[in-house]
mmCIF file of N, CA and C in Angstrom:
data_model
loop_
_atom_site.group_PDB
_atom_site.id
_atom_site.type_symbol
_atom_site.label_atom_id
_atom_site.label_comp_id
_atom_site.label_asym_id
_atom_site.label_seq_id
_atom_site.Cartn_x
_atom_site.Cartn_y
_atom_site.Cartn_z
ATOM 1 N N UNK A 11 4.445 21.124 29.524
ATOM 2 C CA UNK A 11 4.187 22.132 30.528
ATOM 3 C C UNK A 11 4.782 21.675 31.865
ATOM 4 N N UNK A 12 5.508 22.549 32.517
ATOM 5 C CA UNK A 12 6.108 22.259 33.812
ATOM 6 C C UNK A 12 5.212 22.822 34.907
ATOM 7 N N UNK A 13 4.765 21.968 35.830
ATOM 8 C CA UNK A 13 3.990 22.413 36.976
ATOM 9 C C UNK A 13 4.963 22.889 38.036
ATOM 10 N N UNK A 14 4.820 24.123 38.480
ATOM 11 C CA UNK A 14 5.770 24.704 39.423
ATOM 12 C C UNK A 14 5.124 24.852 40.796
ATOM 13 N N UNK A 15 5.242 23.798 41.614
ATOM 14 C CA UNK A 15 4.655 23.819 42.955
ATOM 15 C C UNK A 15 5.673 23.506 44.044
ATOM 16 N N UNK A 16 6.876 23.212 43.696
ATOM 17 C CA UNK A 16 7.847 22.759 44.694
ATOM 18 C C UNK A 16 8.636 23.918 45.292
ATOM 19 N N UNK A 17 8.824 23.829 46.602
ATOM 20 C CA UNK A 17 9.615 24.821 47.328
ATOM 21 C C UNK A 17 10.943 24.177 47.709
ATOM 22 N N UNK A 18 12.041 24.784 47.303
ATOM 23 C CA UNK A 18 13.366 24.304 47.674
ATOM 24 C C UNK A 18 13.642 24.709 49.115
ATOM 25 N N UNK A 19 13.855 23.731 49.984
ATOM 26 C CA UNK A 19 14.184 24.010 51.376
ATOM 27 C C UNK A 19 15.704 24.124 51.483
ATOM 28 N N UNK A 20 16.169 25.345 51.537
ATOM 29 C CA UNK A 20 17.593 25.680 51.526
ATOM 30 C C UNK A 20 18.039 25.929 52.956
ATOM 31 N N UNK A 21 18.603 24.910 53.596
ATOM 32 C CA UNK A 21 19.008 25.043 54.985
ATOM 33 C C UNK A 21 19.942 26.242 55.151
ATOM 34 N N UNK A 22 19.763 26.981 56.230
ATOM 35 C CA UNK A 22 20.563 28.191 56.452
ATOM 36 C C UNK A 22 22.053 27.896 56.476
ATOM 37 N N UNK A 23 22.458 26.677 56.828
ATOM 38 C CA UNK A 23 23.881 26.343 56.869
ATOM 39 C C UNK A 23 24.481 26.237 55.470
ATOM 40 N N UNK A 24 23.637 26.199 54.444
ATOM 41 C CA UNK A 24 24.154 26.204 53.070
ATOM 42 C C UNK A 24 24.702 27.573 52.688
ATOM 43 N N UNK A 25 24.191 28.620 53.323
ATOM 44 C CA UNK A 25 24.680 29.974 53.077
ATOM 45 C C UNK A 25 25.940 30.196 53.902
ATOM 46 N N UNK A 26 26.906 30.903 53.337
ATOM 47 C CA UNK A 26 28.123 31.175 54.099
ATOM 48 C C UNK A 26 27.872 32.304 55.082
ATOM 49 N N UNK A 27 28.573 32.241 56.211
ATOM 50 C CA UNK A 27 28.455 33.257 57.248
ATOM 51 C C UNK A 27 29.599 33.107 58.224
ATOM 52 N N UNK A 28 29.612 33.910 59.274
ATOM 53 C CA UNK A 28 30.699 33.844 60.253
ATOM 54 C C UNK A 28 30.896 32.431 60.788
ATOM 55 N N UNK A 29 32.079 31.895 60.582
ATOM 56 C CA UNK A 29 32.404 30.553 61.077
ATOM 57 C C UNK A 29 31.757 29.418 60.303
ATOM 58 N N UNK A 30 31.082 29.725 59.202
ATOM 59 C CA UNK A 30 30.397 28.704 58.421
ATOM 60 C C UNK A 30 30.651 28.954 56.929
ATOM 61 N N UNK A 31 31.483 28.118 56.297
ATOM 62 C CA UNK A 31 31.759 28.356 54.880
ATOM 63 C C UNK A 31 30.560 28.071 53.979
ATOM 64 N N UNK A 32 29.640 27.199 54.438
ATOM 65 C CA UNK A 32 28.463 26.872 53.650
ATOM 66 C C UNK A 32 28.801 26.289 52.290
ATOM 67 N N UNK A 33 27.793 26.188 51.463
ATOM 68 C CA UNK A 33 27.957 25.719 50.081
ATOM 69 C C UNK A 33 27.115 26.605 49.152
ATOM 70 N N UNK A 34 27.306 27.926 49.220
ATOM 71 C CA UNK A 34 26.444 28.817 48.450
ATOM 72 C C UNK A 34 26.494 28.557 46.946
ATOM 73 N N UNK A 35 27.605 28.049 46.466
ATOM 74 C CA UNK A 35 27.742 27.750 45.048
ATOM 75 C C UNK A 35 26.754 26.681 44.579
ATOM 76 N N UNK A 36 26.252 25.843 45.511
ATOM 77 C CA UNK A 36 25.329 24.767 45.133
ATOM 78 C C UNK A 36 24.004 25.319 44.589
ATOM 79 N N UNK A 37 23.641 26.540 44.983
ATOM 80 C CA UNK A 37 22.411 27.148 44.469
ATOM 81 C C UNK A 37 22.487 27.313 42.951
ATOM 82 N N UNK A 38 23.714 27.476 42.427
ATOM 83 C CA UNK A 38 23.881 27.659 40.986
ATOM 84 C C UNK A 38 23.511 26.408 40.189
ATOM 85 N N UNK A 39 23.477 25.257 40.838
ATOM 86 C CA UNK A 39 23.142 24.017 40.124
ATOM 87 C C UNK A 39 21.644 23.704 40.152
ATOM 88 N N UNK A 40 20.852 24.540 40.818
ATOM 89 C CA UNK A 40 19.406 24.328 40.880
ATOM 90 C C UNK A 40 18.767 24.777 39.573
ATOM 91 N N UNK A 41 17.920 23.929 39.019
ATOM 92 C CA UNK A 41 17.215 24.252 37.780
ATOM 93 C C UNK A 41 15.939 25.031 38.120
ATOM 94 N N UNK A 42 16.006 26.345 38.051
ATOM 95 C CA UNK A 42 14.839 27.172 38.355
ATOM 96 C C UNK A 42 13.866 27.250 37.181
ATOM 97 N N UNK A 43 14.204 26.609 36.066
ATOM 98 C CA UNK A 43 13.274 26.513 34.941
ATOM 99 C C UNK A 43 12.438 25.241 35.041
ATOM 100 N N UNK A 44 12.701 24.425 36.055
ATOM 101 C CA UNK A 44 11.960 23.186 36.274
ATOM 102 C C UNK A 44 10.833 23.399 37.266
ATOM 103 N N UNK A 45 10.547 22.394 38.088
ATOM 104 C CA UNK A 45 9.391 22.469 38.982
ATOM 105 C C UNK A 45 9.579 23.315 40.246
ATOM 106 N N UNK A 46 10.804 23.790 40.521
ATOM 107 C CA UNK A 46 11.036 24.617 41.711
ATOM 108 C C UNK A 46 10.374 25.976 41.514
ATOM 109 N N UNK A 47 9.469 26.328 42.433
ATOM 110 C CA UNK A 47 8.750 27.592 42.280
ATOM 111 C C UNK A 47 9.098 28.611 43.359
ATOM 112 N N UNK A 48 9.773 28.178 44.426
ATOM 113 C CA UNK A 48 10.134 29.103 45.501
ATOM 114 C C UNK A 48 11.219 28.481 46.366
ATOM 115 N N UNK A 49 11.748 29.299 47.276
ATOM 116 C CA UNK A 49 12.815 28.866 48.181
ATOM 117 C C UNK A 49 12.481 29.328 49.596
ATOM 118 N N UNK A 50 12.759 28.476 50.583
ATOM 119 C CA UNK A 50 12.608 28.829 51.991
ATOM 120 C C UNK A 50 13.817 28.300 52.756
ATOM 121 N N UNK A 51 14.171 28.981 53.833
ATOM 122 C CA UNK A 51 15.279 28.518 54.667
ATOM 123 C C UNK A 51 14.936 28.574 56.164
ATOM 124 N N UNK A 52 13.645 28.573 56.486
ATOM 125 C CA UNK A 52 13.175 28.606 57.868
ATOM 126 C C UNK A 52 13.564 29.892 58.588
ATOM 127 N N UNK A 53 13.857 30.941 57.844
ATOM 128 C CA UNK A 53 14.296 32.210 58.430
ATOM 129 C C UNK A 53 13.583 33.381 57.773
ATOM 130 N N UNK A 54 13.844 34.568 58.293
ATOM 131 C CA UNK A 54 13.264 35.790 57.741
ATOM 132 C C UNK A 54 14.158 36.398 56.661
ATOM 133 N N UNK A 55 15.440 36.048 56.647
ATOM 134 C CA UNK A 55 16.381 36.653 55.705
ATOM 135 C C UNK A 55 16.489 35.830 54.421
ATOM 136 N N UNK A 56 16.691 36.546 53.327
ATOM 137 C CA UNK A 56 16.792 35.917 52.003
ATOM 138 C C UNK A 56 18.216 35.424 51.788
ATOM 139 N N UNK A 57 18.394 34.157 51.389
ATOM 140 C CA UNK A 57 19.746 33.678 51.095
ATOM 141 C C UNK A 57 20.358 34.518 49.969
ATOM 142 N N UNK A 58 21.524 35.114 50.203
ATOM 143 C CA UNK A 58 22.102 35.986 49.172
ATOM 144 C C UNK A 58 22.393 35.263 47.862
ATOM 145 N N UNK A 59 22.647 33.969 47.925
ATOM 146 C CA UNK A 59 22.956 33.225 46.711
ATOM 147 C C UNK A 59 21.723 32.946 45.841
ATOM 148 N N UNK A 60 20.529 33.244 46.349
ATOM 149 C CA UNK A 60 19.311 33.076 45.546
ATOM 150 C C UNK A 60 19.302 34.060 44.372
ATOM 151 N N UNK A 61 19.795 35.261 44.596
ATOM 152 C CA UNK A 61 19.977 36.278 43.551
ATOM 153 C C UNK A 61 18.707 36.515 42.729
ATOM 154 N N UNK A 62 17.549 36.449 43.395
ATOM 155 C CA UNK A 62 16.297 36.754 42.713
ATOM 156 C C UNK A 62 15.846 35.727 41.683
ATOM 157 N N UNK A 63 16.440 34.538 41.680
ATOM 158 C CA UNK A 63 16.095 33.541 40.658
ATOM 159 C C UNK A 63 14.755 32.857 40.904
ATOM 160 N N UNK A 64 14.223 32.979 42.107
ATOM 161 C CA UNK A 64 12.916 32.400 42.445
ATOM 162 C C UNK A 64 12.360 33.195 43.616
ATOM 163 N N UNK A 65 11.045 33.179 43.802
ATOM 164 C CA UNK A 65 10.479 33.855 44.971
ATOM 165 C C UNK A 65 10.979 33.202 46.259
ATOM 166 N N UNK A 66 11.157 34.021 47.261
ATOM 167 C CA UNK A 66 11.580 33.548 48.578
ATOM 168 C C UNK A 66 10.362 33.536 49.490
ATOM 169 N N UNK A 67 10.289 32.559 50.395
ATOM 170 C CA UNK A 67 9.184 32.450 51.345
ATOM 171 C C UNK A 67 9.711 32.668 52.762
ATOM 172 N N UNK A 68 9.709 33.922 53.252
ATOM 173 C CA UNK A 68 10.169 34.172 54.622
ATOM 174 C C UNK A 68 9.310 33.408 55.624
ATOM 175 N N UNK A 69 9.913 33.086 56.766
ATOM 176 C CA UNK A 69 9.191 32.337 57.792
ATOM 177 C C UNK A 69 9.362 32.976 59.160
ATOM 178 N N UNK A 70 8.255 33.066 59.873
ATOM 179 C CA UNK A 70 8.290 33.331 61.302
ATOM 180 C C UNK A 70 8.482 31.941 61.908
ATOM 181 N N UNK A 71 9.728 31.561 62.100
ATOM 182 C CA UNK A 71 10.061 30.203 62.546
ATOM 183 C C UNK A 71 9.811 30.026 64.035
ATOM 184 N N UNK A 72 10.291 30.966 64.803
ATOM 185 C CA UNK A 72 10.163 30.947 66.259
ATOM 186 C C UNK A 72 9.631 32.302 66.723
ATOM 187 N N UNK A 73 9.337 32.427 67.984
ATOM 188 C CA UNK A 73 8.795 33.686 68.486
ATOM 189 C C UNK A 73 9.758 34.861 68.313
ATOM 190 N N UNK A 74 11.043 34.600 68.253
ATOM 191 C CA UNK A 74 12.008 35.697 68.099
ATOM 192 C C UNK A 74 11.822 36.443 66.778
ATOM 193 N N UNK A 75 11.269 35.776 65.761
ATOM 194 C CA UNK A 75 11.024 36.448 64.491
ATOM 195 C C UNK A 75 9.846 37.413 64.556
ATOM 196 N N UNK A 76 9.141 37.425 65.673
ATOM 197 C CA UNK A 76 8.044 38.379 65.869
ATOM 198 C C UNK A 76 8.544 39.711 66.418
ATOM 199 N N UNK A 77 9.858 39.815 66.617
ATOM 200 C CA UNK A 77 10.486 41.038 67.120
ATOM 201 C C UNK A 77 11.549 41.502 66.128
ATOM 202 N N UNK A 78 11.976 42.763 66.301
ATOM 203 C CA UNK A 78 13.023 43.315 65.446
ATOM 204 C C UNK A 78 14.344 42.595 65.722
ATOM 205 N N UNK A 79 15.193 42.462 64.726
ATOM 206 C CA UNK A 79 15.057 42.967 63.363
ATOM 207 C C UNK A 79 14.292 42.030 62.423
ATOM 208 N N UNK A 80 14.125 40.768 62.818
ATOM 209 C CA UNK A 80 13.490 39.804 61.917
ATOM 210 C C UNK A 80 12.081 40.232 61.502
ATOM 211 N N UNK A 81 11.285 40.727 62.471
ATOM 212 C CA UNK A 81 9.930 41.136 62.127
ATOM 213 C C UNK A 81 9.941 42.280 61.115
ATOM 214 N N UNK A 82 10.874 43.201 61.262
ATOM 215 C CA UNK A 82 10.979 44.308 60.309
ATOM 216 C C UNK A 82 11.283 43.781 58.911
ATOM 217 N N UNK A 83 12.148 42.762 58.810
ATOM 218 C CA UNK A 83 12.468 42.175 57.502
ATOM 219 C C UNK A 83 11.210 41.570 56.878
ATOM 220 N N UNK A 84 10.430 40.871 57.705
ATOM 221 C CA UNK A 84 9.202 40.237 57.204
ATOM 222 C C UNK A 84 8.180 41.308 56.819
ATOM 223 N N UNK A 85 7.956 42.272 57.701
ATOM 224 C CA UNK A 85 6.970 43.318 57.443
ATOM 225 C C UNK A 85 7.298 44.083 56.154
ATOM 226 N N UNK A 86 8.569 44.379 55.938
ATOM 227 C CA UNK A 86 8.991 45.184 54.797
ATOM 228 C C UNK A 86 9.338 44.366 53.560
ATOM 229 N N UNK A 87 9.236 43.072 53.652
ATOM 230 C CA UNK A 87 9.581 42.198 52.534
ATOM 231 C C UNK A 87 8.670 42.438 51.341
ATOM 232 N N UNK A 88 9.238 42.298 50.150
ATOM 233 C CA UNK A 88 8.408 42.377 48.949
ATOM 234 C C UNK A 88 7.893 40.996 48.537
ATOM 235 N N UNK A 89 8.176 39.980 49.345
ATOM 236 C CA UNK A 89 7.711 38.628 49.052
ATOM 237 C C UNK A 89 6.226 38.500 49.412
ATOM 238 N N UNK A 90 5.439 37.855 48.562
ATOM 239 C CA UNK A 90 3.986 37.840 48.762
ATOM 240 C C UNK A 90 3.456 36.811 49.763
ATOM 241 N N UNK A 91 4.238 35.802 50.092
ATOM 242 C CA UNK A 91 3.762 34.726 50.964
ATOM 243 C C UNK A 91 4.672 34.620 52.184
ATOM 244 N N UNK A 92 4.071 34.586 53.368
ATOM 245 C CA UNK A 92 4.812 34.485 54.623
ATOM 246 C C UNK A 92 4.368 33.212 55.350
ATOM 247 N N UNK A 93 5.335 32.417 55.764
ATOM 248 C CA UNK A 93 5.048 31.188 56.512
ATOM 249 C C UNK A 93 5.115 31.468 58.012
ATOM 250 N N UNK A 94 4.302 30.745 58.767
ATOM 251 C CA UNK A 94 4.186 31.002 60.206
ATOM 252 C C UNK A 94 4.466 29.742 61.012
ATOM 253 N N UNK A 95 5.479 29.777 61.813
ATOM 254 C CA UNK A 95 5.871 28.749 62.784
ATOM 255 C C UNK A 95 6.064 27.354 62.184
ATOM 256 N N UNK A 96 7.244 26.841 62.365
ATOM 257 C CA UNK A 96 7.581 25.471 61.995
ATOM 258 C C UNK A 96 7.701 24.656 63.279
ATOM 259 N N UNK A 97 6.877 23.640 63.387
ATOM 260 C CA UNK A 97 6.848 22.749 64.553
ATOM 261 C C UNK A 97 6.786 23.514 65.878
ATOM 262 N N UNK A 98 5.806 24.387 66.029
ATOM 263 C CA UNK A 98 5.682 25.118 67.297
ATOM 264 C C UNK A 98 5.458 24.170 68.478
ATOM 265 N N UNK A 99 4.861 23.028 68.209
ATOM 266 C CA UNK A 99 4.623 22.029 69.252
ATOM 267 C C UNK A 99 5.930 21.462 69.799
ATOM 268 N N UNK A 100 6.996 21.502 69.022
ATOM 269 C CA UNK A 100 8.313 21.013 69.462
ATOM 270 C C UNK A 100 9.195 22.142 69.986
ATOM 271 N N UNK A 101 8.744 23.387 69.796
ATOM 272 C CA UNK A 101 9.560 24.548 70.154
ATOM 273 C C UNK A 101 8.991 25.351 71.317
ATOM 274 N N UNK A 102 8.187 24.700 72.144
ATOM 275 C CA UNK A 102 7.672 25.318 73.368
ATOM 276 C C UNK A 102 6.886 26.604 73.108
ATOM 277 N N UNK A 103 6.121 26.604 72.002
ATOM 278 C CA UNK A 103 5.246 27.734 71.692
ATOM 279 C C UNK A 103 3.824 27.238 71.904
ATOM 280 N N UNK A 104 3.137 27.812 72.850
ATOM 281 C CA UNK A 104 1.784 27.337 73.149
ATOM 282 C C UNK A 104 0.815 27.766 72.052
ATOM 283 N N UNK A 105 -0.244 26.983 71.839
ATOM 284 C CA UNK A 105 -1.274 27.399 70.872
ATOM 285 C C UNK A 105 -1.872 28.754 71.238
ATOM 286 N N UNK A 106 -1.986 29.026 72.525
ATOM 287 C CA UNK A 106 -2.537 30.301 72.978
ATOM 288 C C UNK A 106 -1.654 31.466 72.542
ATOM 289 N N UNK A 107 -0.336 31.377 72.806
ATOM 290 C CA UNK A 107 0.582 32.454 72.397
ATOM 291 C C UNK A 107 0.641 32.575 70.883
ATOM 292 N N UNK A 108 0.634 31.431 70.190
ATOM 293 C CA UNK A 108 0.695 31.451 68.723
ATOM 294 C C UNK A 108 -0.550 32.110 68.141
ATOM 295 N N UNK A 109 -1.718 31.795 68.684
ATOM 296 C CA UNK A 109 -2.965 32.390 68.191
ATOM 297 C C UNK A 109 -2.983 33.890 68.464
ATOM 298 N N UNK A 110 -2.519 34.308 69.638
ATOM 299 C CA UNK A 110 -2.490 35.734 69.960
ATOM 300 C C UNK A 110 -1.565 36.481 68.995
ATOM 301 N N UNK A 111 -0.387 35.923 68.729
ATOM 302 C CA UNK A 111 0.544 36.560 67.789
ATOM 303 C C UNK A 111 -0.034 36.560 66.369
ATOM 304 N N UNK A 112 -0.760 35.504 66.022
ATOM 305 C CA UNK A 112 -1.403 35.447 64.705
ATOM 306 C C UNK A 112 -2.354 36.642 64.543
ATOM 307 N N UNK A 113 -3.216 36.854 65.546
ATOM 308 C CA UNK A 113 -4.171 37.957 65.473
ATOM 309 C C UNK A 113 -3.494 39.326 65.590
ATOM 310 N N UNK A 114 -2.479 39.418 66.445
ATOM 311 C CA UNK A 114 -1.830 40.713 66.689
ATOM 312 C C UNK A 114 -0.885 41.133 65.573
ATOM 313 N N UNK A 115 -0.202 40.165 64.945
ATOM 314 C CA UNK A 115 0.836 40.521 63.980
ATOM 315 C C UNK A 115 0.619 39.961 62.584
ATOM 316 N N UNK A 116 0.218 38.707 62.467
ATOM 317 C CA UNK A 116 0.080 38.112 61.146
ATOM 318 C C UNK A 116 -1.140 38.647 60.392
ATOM 319 N N UNK A 117 -2.261 38.767 61.070
ATOM 320 C CA UNK A 117 -3.466 39.283 60.403
ATOM 321 C C UNK A 117 -3.226 40.710 59.890
ATOM 322 N N UNK A 118 -2.622 41.618 60.679
ATOM 323 C CA UNK A 118 -2.313 42.940 60.126
ATOM 324 C C UNK A 118 -1.350 42.878 58.928
ATOM 325 N N UNK A 119 -0.480 41.893 58.930
ATOM 326 C CA UNK A 119 0.422 41.719 57.791
ATOM 327 C C UNK A 119 -0.392 41.432 56.519
ATOM 328 N N UNK A 120 -1.443 40.653 56.665
ATOM 329 C CA UNK A 120 -2.334 40.367 55.539
ATOM 330 C C UNK A 120 -3.170 41.597 55.198
ATOM 331 N N UNK A 121 -3.736 42.231 56.211
ATOM 332 C CA UNK A 121 -4.653 43.354 55.975
ATOM 333 C C UNK A 121 -3.939 44.602 55.444
ATOM 334 N N UNK A 122 -2.780 44.909 56.020
ATOM 335 C CA UNK A 122 -2.102 46.162 55.687
ATOM 336 C C UNK A 122 -1.056 46.027 54.592
ATOM 337 N N UNK A 123 -0.491 44.839 54.459
ATOM 338 C CA UNK A 123 0.579 44.648 53.466
ATOM 339 C C UNK A 123 0.172 43.708 52.329
ATOM 340 N N UNK A 124 -1.020 43.114 52.431
ATOM 341 C CA UNK A 124 -1.519 42.257 51.366
ATOM 342 C C UNK A 124 -0.831 40.911 51.240
ATOM 343 N N UNK A 125 -0.198 40.466 52.303
ATOM 344 C CA UNK A 125 0.528 39.190 52.261
ATOM 345 C C UNK A 125 -0.433 38.003 52.347
ATOM 346 N N UNK A 126 -0.064 36.926 51.690
ATOM 347 C CA UNK A 126 -0.746 35.650 51.875
ATOM 348 C C UNK A 126 -0.022 34.947 53.012
ATOM 349 N N UNK A 127 -0.775 34.297 53.880
ATOM 350 C CA UNK A 127 -0.202 33.684 55.076
ATOM 351 C C UNK A 127 -0.342 32.171 55.029
ATOM 352 N N UNK A 128 0.705 31.495 55.448
ATOM 353 C CA UNK A 128 0.699 30.040 55.598
ATOM 354 C C UNK A 128 0.698 29.761 57.089
ATOM 355 N N UNK A 129 -0.281 29.016 57.561
ATOM 356 C CA UNK A 129 -0.418 28.728 58.984
ATOM 357 C C UNK A 129 0.675 27.817 59.513
ATOM 358 N N UNK A 130 0.643 27.545 60.808
ATOM 359 C CA UNK A 130 1.681 26.740 61.451
ATOM 360 C C UNK A 130 1.825 25.346 60.836
ATOM 361 N N UNK A 131 3.059 24.893 60.737
ATOM 362 C CA UNK A 131 3.368 23.535 60.283
ATOM 363 C C UNK A 131 3.796 22.737 61.513
ATOM 364 N N UNK A 132 2.917 21.886 61.981
ATOM 365 C CA UNK A 132 3.203 21.110 63.190
ATOM 366 C C UNK A 132 3.802 19.755 62.833
ATOM 367 N N UNK A 133 4.363 19.082 63.818
ATOM 368 C CA UNK A 133 4.862 17.729 63.606
ATOM 369 C C UNK A 133 3.677 16.801 63.365
ATOM 370 N N UNK A 134 3.946 15.652 62.782
ATOM 371 C CA UNK A 134 2.858 14.757 62.377
ATOM 372 C C UNK A 134 2.433 13.772 63.463
ATOM 373 N N UNK A 135 2.936 13.953 64.668
ATOM 374 C CA UNK A 135 2.534 13.042 65.754
ATOM 375 C C UNK A 135 1.284 13.583 66.457
ATOM 376 N N UNK A 136 0.817 12.867 67.462
ATOM 377 C CA UNK A 136 -0.399 13.275 68.173
ATOM 378 C C UNK A 136 -0.248 14.641 68.833
ATOM 379 N N UNK A 137 0.935 14.936 69.376
ATOM 380 C CA UNK A 137 1.148 16.249 69.994
ATOM 381 C C UNK A 137 0.950 17.371 68.980
ATOM 382 N N UNK A 138 1.485 17.178 67.775
ATOM 383 C CA UNK A 138 1.329 18.183 66.731
ATOM 384 C C UNK A 138 -0.120 18.341 66.314
ATOM 385 N N UNK A 139 -0.801 17.230 66.150
ATOM 386 C CA UNK A 139 -2.216 17.284 65.760
ATOM 387 C C UNK A 139 -3.057 17.962 66.831
ATOM 388 N N UNK A 140 -2.787 17.654 68.090
ATOM 389 C CA UNK A 140 -3.519 18.289 69.195
ATOM 390 C C UNK A 140 -3.205 19.777 69.280
ATOM 391 N N UNK A 141 -1.931 20.118 69.079
ATOM 392 C CA UNK A 141 -1.520 21.526 69.099
ATOM 393 C C UNK A 141 -2.294 22.297 68.032
ATOM 394 N N UNK A 142 -2.340 21.758 66.813
ATOM 395 C CA UNK A 142 -2.999 22.446 65.707
ATOM 396 C C UNK A 142 -4.504 22.581 65.957
ATOM 397 N N UNK A 143 -5.115 21.540 66.487
ATOM 398 C CA UNK A 143 -6.543 21.616 66.802
ATOM 399 C C UNK A 143 -6.809 22.722 67.819
ATOM 400 N N UNK A 144 -5.963 22.823 68.835
ATOM 401 C CA UNK A 144 -6.114 23.862 69.850
ATOM 402 C C UNK A 144 -5.944 25.241 69.220
ATOM 403 N N UNK A 145 -4.914 25.403 68.383
ATOM 404 C CA UNK A 145 -4.664 26.682 67.705
ATOM 405 C C UNK A 145 -5.868 27.087 66.847
ATOM 406 N N UNK A 146 -6.395 26.152 66.083
ATOM 407 C CA UNK A 146 -7.495 26.455 65.157
ATOM 408 C C UNK A 146 -8.800 26.790 65.891
ATOM 409 N N UNK A 147 -8.929 26.324 67.120
ATOM 410 C CA UNK A 147 -10.149 26.600 67.882
ATOM 411 C C UNK A 147 -10.092 27.920 68.634
ATOM 412 N N UNK A 148 -9.013 28.654 68.500
ATOM 413 C CA UNK A 148 -8.874 29.936 69.223
ATOM 414 C C UNK A 148 -9.319 31.093 68.359
#
């Protein structure tokens, strides 16, 4: 039996785009029949080379993803799990603003669209731990 709990972190630079050839062909060498259960790229958009081979985990990486067009992609996504903020403590996002956006936008995403939400992923230093404690107390 294969336990499928691993998320492939597919850096956005692996996807080809304007001025970036990327390495989209490398996705073809990933064994999706093994322990990889999902893919994330720290963005709201799905890597085109994923081709539906595994669930995608969109992310509200920075505050800009709380606005169109990224927010529209997240809101309308058929993906069941949405990640919220990567290292907000390093990206000048206050716990106060993050908590307000959580209540204003993420909670309705759960209530109205049935999404499962993953809370902020902070850095592992004292600043990150303090940031998360402040966020959780709001």
